[in-house]
Amino acid sequence: MAQIFNTVRRIASGFGSLETLGDEIKRLKGTKVLIVTDPGIKSAGLVEIVAAILDRAKINYHFFTEVEPDPKIEVVFSSLAAAKNFGPDLIVGLGGGSSLDISKVTSVMMTNAGPIEKYFGMELVPEPGIPLILIPTTAGTGSEMTSICVLSDTENKVKKGIVSEHMFARMALLDPQLTLGLPPHITATTGMDALVHAIESFTGVRATIFTDTLNLQAIYLVARNLRKAYAHGENREARENMLNASCLAGMAFSNTQNGLDHALALAIGGKFHLPHGLLTAFILPWVMEYNLLADPEKFIQIARAFGETPDGLPEVEGARLSVRAIKSLLDDLGISYKLSDYGVPQEEIPAIAKAAIGAVRLISNNPRKVLEKEVIKLLEGNY
Ligand SMILES: [Fe+2]
């Protein structure tokens, strides 16, 4: 079967790249722009900075600032109402993964009739949306490079994904300046999410030469920069490398999807509102330990990217060094990898395992076959 690689066609990166926003909007023939963002971005003063850039470019704009973390389906109703009311010809998503995801789905809901429920799943959106520019303000989700949007269905307590090639942005704008002020714990959890994307995509069954190339570089960059960005947030080089790592991993996993780690993170996150990056981070060592038998060579490459020396060891022992490296990183970032530390009652484990197994988009990329009873064992073993 042919393997398809699809991605965002244009990236502006580096310190100061935000200044090009006006020109980039004009290049896409945008004249009336809706900026989708969240209250945190507003209070951080970024709305004023973007407004000044658009004023200088003489572009008509409106801000929708009501995106919440872990966005519910209802947020799309509000953003879509704002968009229909204003009538933009281009949407800018500005923020963390939630704002970018909501801007993507708003773009396609402008040109595809509702209800939104009929688009949950893989490639069910028939028409392209209106042009989209995505500007991440955290280095982790890689959402600026993916065709995926994840929303919380609060009624059914699950997270649901829409995957559509029509949700690829027309461009991503990566300005590390926007990430300099992130506090250490957000730096740690979002940075770990980028690493989990790279590892799940790299070791997954849908990995290709193209995604491997991106993911290895992303793993290498996180291994060398996440501790530095956590320890000193104004380290410009570390911030730039982390933002680029997040982008590279996003570019890759949009084509492979993730694996068991993300399936568990969505299952736990649907019931207990823990930050996505924290969830994916604390699950990672268990899932790597479980998966490494399926493809030890890939895990040896991860170990090497973290500076471990698997030479001379039996293959599986070499692969296990990758888990040791991840645990050491989590220890340094102050992230526990015990499920019991996160307020998840042990009696919830069977329901979590069932929900995780149901996430076929993710489980089908996992390198090791996984059954519900094995997931229960994995969760109980790390309680
Ligand atoms: Fe993620």
XYZ file of C-alpha atoms in Angstrom, residues 1-339:
339
model
C 0.000 0.000 0.000
C 1.271 3.449 -0.820
C 2.462 5.458 2.142
C 1.309 9.056 2.089
C 3.197 11.933 3.682
C 1.232 15.139 4.004
C 2.222 18.378 5.710
C 1.848 22.124 6.086
C 3.381 23.736 3.028
C 5.060 26.816 4.551
C 6.866 27.548 7.823
C 8.287 30.859 9.028
C 10.576 30.269 12.001
C 13.022 32.038 14.259
C 13.018 35.000 16.614
C 11.109 37.912 15.080
C 9.099 35.790 12.646
C 5.831 37.007 14.199
C 6.569 40.364 12.525
C 5.949 38.744 9.137
C 2.312 37.962 10.006
C 0.858 40.929 8.100
C 2.787 40.078 4.933
C 1.872 36.401 5.223
C -1.837 37.218 5.569
C -1.626 39.417 2.457
C 0.220 36.674 0.562
C -2.792 34.448 1.233
C -5.103 37.297 0.080
C -6.501 37.700 3.589
C -8.248 41.012 4.259
C -10.496 40.212 7.207
C -8.974 38.014 9.900
C -10.423 36.218 12.913
C -7.796 35.451 15.567
C -8.761 32.464 17.730
C -7.031 32.445 21.098
C -7.551 32.070 24.856
C -7.800 34.295 27.949
C -4.215 33.445 29.033
C -2.816 34.833 25.785
C -4.949 37.930 26.264
C -3.692 38.529 29.803
C -0.091 37.905 28.703
C -0.415 40.928 26.384
C 0.001 38.970 23.164
C -3.324 40.184 21.799
C -2.006 43.765 21.801
C 1.214 42.707 20.082
C -0.652 40.886 17.294
C -3.191 43.726 16.997
C -0.341 46.242 16.516
C 1.172 44.101 13.750
C -2.216 43.858 11.996
C -2.851 47.589 12.450
C 0.481 48.388 10.801
C -0.454 46.071 7.916
C -3.898 47.723 7.734
C -5.705 44.414 8.081
C -9.232 44.251 9.484
C -9.416 41.844 12.442
C -11.470 40.483 15.318
C -10.304 38.458 18.326
C -12.149 35.440 19.729
C -10.446 34.904 23.097
C -12.661 32.277 24.731
C -10.842 29.024 24.059
C -10.461 26.982 27.240
C -7.888 24.297 28.040
C -9.172 20.802 27.193
C -11.806 22.437 24.958
C -15.325 21.076 24.940
C -17.287 20.628 21.735
C -19.377 23.643 22.830
C -16.356 25.961 22.403
C -16.569 25.301 18.673
C -20.178 26.538 18.714
C -18.991 29.845 20.218
C -15.979 30.255 17.934
C -18.087 29.409 14.905
C -20.759 31.910 15.956
C -18.030 34.579 16.312
C -16.645 33.650 12.894
C -20.047 33.707 11.167
C -20.826 37.024 12.790
C -17.548 38.643 11.688
C -17.196 36.958 8.270
C -13.402 36.470 8.032
C -11.590 35.341 4.874
C -8.688 33.944 6.956
C -8.305 32.539 10.482
C -5.242 32.862 12.687
C -4.887 30.392 15.569
C -2.699 31.784 18.368
C -1.881 29.854 21.528
C -1.329 26.351 22.848
C -2.783 23.215 21.314
C -6.340 24.042 22.385
C -6.489 27.393 20.557
C -4.860 25.932 17.465
C -7.233 22.942 17.440
C -10.297 25.180 17.787
C -9.079 27.476 15.002
C -8.634 24.452 12.698
C -12.110 23.108 13.285
C -13.625 26.610 13.021
C -11.959 26.999 9.628
C -13.567 23.826 8.233
C -16.933 24.398 9.919
C -17.154 27.712 7.988
C -17.425 25.762 4.736
C -18.931 22.419 5.851
C -22.453 22.201 7.237
C -22.924 20.855 10.769
C -23.520 19.078 13.000
C -19.881 18.733 14.013
C -20.517 15.180 15.287
C -20.536 13.797 11.767
C -16.877 14.780 11.291
C -15.424 12.888 14.280
C -13.125 10.208 12.853
C -10.685 9.969 9.979
C -11.080 12.093 6.842
C -14.814 12.685 7.027
C -14.709 16.447 6.281
C -15.635 16.907 2.598
C -14.605 20.508 1.815
C -11.499 22.641 2.516
C -11.938 25.327 5.156
C -10.969 28.969 4.903
C -7.192 29.663 4.937
C -5.508 29.208 8.274
C -2.249 30.468 9.822
C -1.185 28.821 13.094
C 1.098 30.420 15.680
C 2.047 28.195 18.646
C 2.872 29.816 21.974
C 3.970 26.575 23.664
C 6.561 24.071 22.443
C 4.801 20.758 22.694
C 1.540 19.921 20.991
C 2.856 20.355 17.449
C -0.766 21.176 16.636
C 0.420 23.811 14.142
C 1.675 20.973 11.930
C -1.113 18.439 12.310
C -4.478 17.838 10.687
C -5.921 16.714 14.034
C -8.291 18.388 16.474
C -9.133 16.819 19.858
C -12.290 17.887 21.696
C -13.846 16.863 25.028
C -17.281 15.295 24.916
C -18.287 16.132 28.486
C -21.602 14.287 28.273
C -19.897 10.972 27.516
C -16.667 11.851 29.377
C -14.455 11.029 26.408
C -12.117 12.901 24.130
C -12.846 12.710 20.434
C -10.684 13.507 17.447
C -11.374 14.964 14.037
C -8.637 14.152 11.523
C -8.885 15.820 8.133
C -6.319 16.905 5.586
C -8.463 20.037 5.186
C -7.329 21.103 8.662
C -3.686 21.525 7.659
C -2.771 25.179 8.041
C -1.661 27.143 5.001
C 1.336 28.137 7.097
C 2.843 27.815 10.564
C 4.652 30.712 12.152
C 7.148 29.654 14.823
C 8.484 32.554 16.847
C 10.347 31.300 19.959
C 10.004 34.751 21.519
C 6.402 33.755 22.344
C 7.615 30.846 24.483
C 10.261 32.685 26.558
C 7.856 33.475 29.396
C 6.402 29.989 29.867
C 6.759 28.857 33.490
C 8.952 25.803 34.190
C 6.095 23.316 34.801
C 4.367 24.236 31.495
C 7.731 24.085 29.734
C 8.259 20.611 31.184
C 4.855 19.095 30.409
C 4.461 20.598 26.931
C 8.063 19.698 26.083
C 7.435 16.127 27.210
C 4.334 15.976 24.976
C 6.562 16.828 21.999
C 8.922 14.034 23.021
C 6.057 11.547 23.386
C 4.809 12.459 19.893
C 8.263 11.858 18.473
C 8.730 8.537 20.313
C 5.246 7.171 19.535
C 5.507 8.177 15.894
C 9.100 6.864 15.594
C 8.351 3.460 17.105
C 4.853 3.038 15.638
C 3.950 0.595 12.899
C 3.104 3.405 10.456
C 6.567 4.992 10.713
C 8.264 5.757 7.385
C 11.691 7.017 6.363
C 10.204 10.521 6.252
C 8.692 10.415 9.729
C 11.779 8.655 11.178
C 14.001 11.474 9.947
C 11.823 14.117 11.569
C 11.295 12.163 14.781
C 14.951 11.310 15.415
C 15.881 14.963 15.100
C 12.988 15.942 17.396
C 14.098 13.369 20.020
C 17.684 14.595 19.768
C 16.607 18.241 20.194
C 14.406 17.496 23.227
C 17.165 15.392 24.813
C 19.558 18.335 24.595
C 17.259 21.262 25.265
C 14.284 20.456 27.495
C 16.253 20.488 30.751
C 17.875 23.796 29.729
C 14.548 25.440 28.825
C 13.080 24.165 32.134
C 16.045 25.345 34.194
C 16.291 28.777 32.562
C 13.301 29.865 30.524
C 15.119 32.726 28.849
C 17.678 30.446 27.233
C 16.872 31.556 23.667
C 18.684 28.731 21.944
C 16.949 26.074 24.071
C 13.546 27.702 23.457
C 14.109 27.837 19.705
C 15.262 24.211 19.616
C 12.240 23.077 21.642
C 9.800 24.931 19.378
C 11.436 23.385 16.329
C 11.395 19.925 17.958
C 7.688 20.245 18.662
C 7.070 21.248 15.040
C 9.144 18.364 13.627
C 7.335 15.834 15.813
C 3.957 17.311 14.861
C 4.861 17.076 11.182
C 5.654 13.396 11.684
C 2.847 12.178 13.935
C 0.192 13.833 11.815
C 1.094 11.123 9.314
C 1.451 8.137 11.660
C -0.829 9.102 14.591
C 0.453 8.316 18.093
C 0.080 5.091 20.107
C -0.841 3.510 23.439
C 0.521 6.443 25.475
C -1.864 8.917 23.826
C -4.720 6.407 23.937
C -4.255 6.193 27.724
C -3.749 9.962 28.056
C -7.056 10.627 26.277
C -8.837 7.935 28.302
C -7.593 9.299 31.651
C -7.927 12.921 30.491
C -11.558 12.379 29.512
C -12.414 11.481 33.129
C -9.848 13.418 35.156
C -8.933 16.840 33.899
C -5.177 16.631 34.027
C -3.067 18.601 31.523
C -2.453 16.618 28.337
C 1.333 17.046 28.472
C 1.474 15.839 32.073
C -0.593 12.766 31.204
C 1.481 11.786 28.199
C 4.682 12.422 30.199
C 3.945 10.225 33.205
C 2.616 7.370 31.055
C 5.662 7.323 28.752
C 8.118 5.089 30.694
C 5.526 2.342 31.240
C 4.463 2.298 27.605
C 8.073 2.275 26.383
C 8.895 -0.639 28.686
C 5.863 -2.508 27.318
C 6.563 -1.686 23.660
C 10.318 -2.126 23.408
C 10.177 -5.878 22.788
C 8.416 -5.195 19.487
C 11.275 -3.200 17.975
C 14.361 -2.980 20.258
C 16.490 -1.377 17.533
C 14.263 1.722 17.476
C 14.490 2.015 21.275
C 18.276 1.679 21.073
C 18.266 4.673 18.730
C 16.225 6.627 21.285
C 18.708 5.638 24.020
C 21.590 6.850 21.840
C 19.844 10.187 21.172
C 19.792 10.645 24.967
C 23.527 9.960 25.211
C 23.196 6.423 26.598
C 25.727 3.834 25.421
C 24.006 0.566 24.538
C 27.131 -0.850 22.835
C 28.111 -4.318 24.026
C 24.790 -4.960 25.755
C 22.243 -7.575 24.666
C 19.747 -5.884 22.326
C 16.827 -5.719 24.763
C 19.054 -4.432 27.570
C 20.305 -1.709 25.226
C 16.705 -0.818 24.389
C 15.883 -0.581 28.128
C 18.423 2.255 28.444
C 15.875 4.418 26.600
C 13.423 3.925 29.506
C 16.182 4.753 31.994
C 16.900 7.979 30.074
C 13.229 9.002 30.123
C 12.891 8.306 33.865
C 15.986 10.397 34.536
C 14.509 13.261 32.467
C 11.158 13.036 34.299
C 12.991 13.018 37.646
C 14.843 16.183 36.660
C 11.586 17.835 35.561
C 9.861 16.882 38.832
C 7.257 14.645 37.141
C 6.244 11.462 38.990
C 5.414 8.409 36.893
C 3.143 6.732 39.459
C -0.538 6.724 38.532
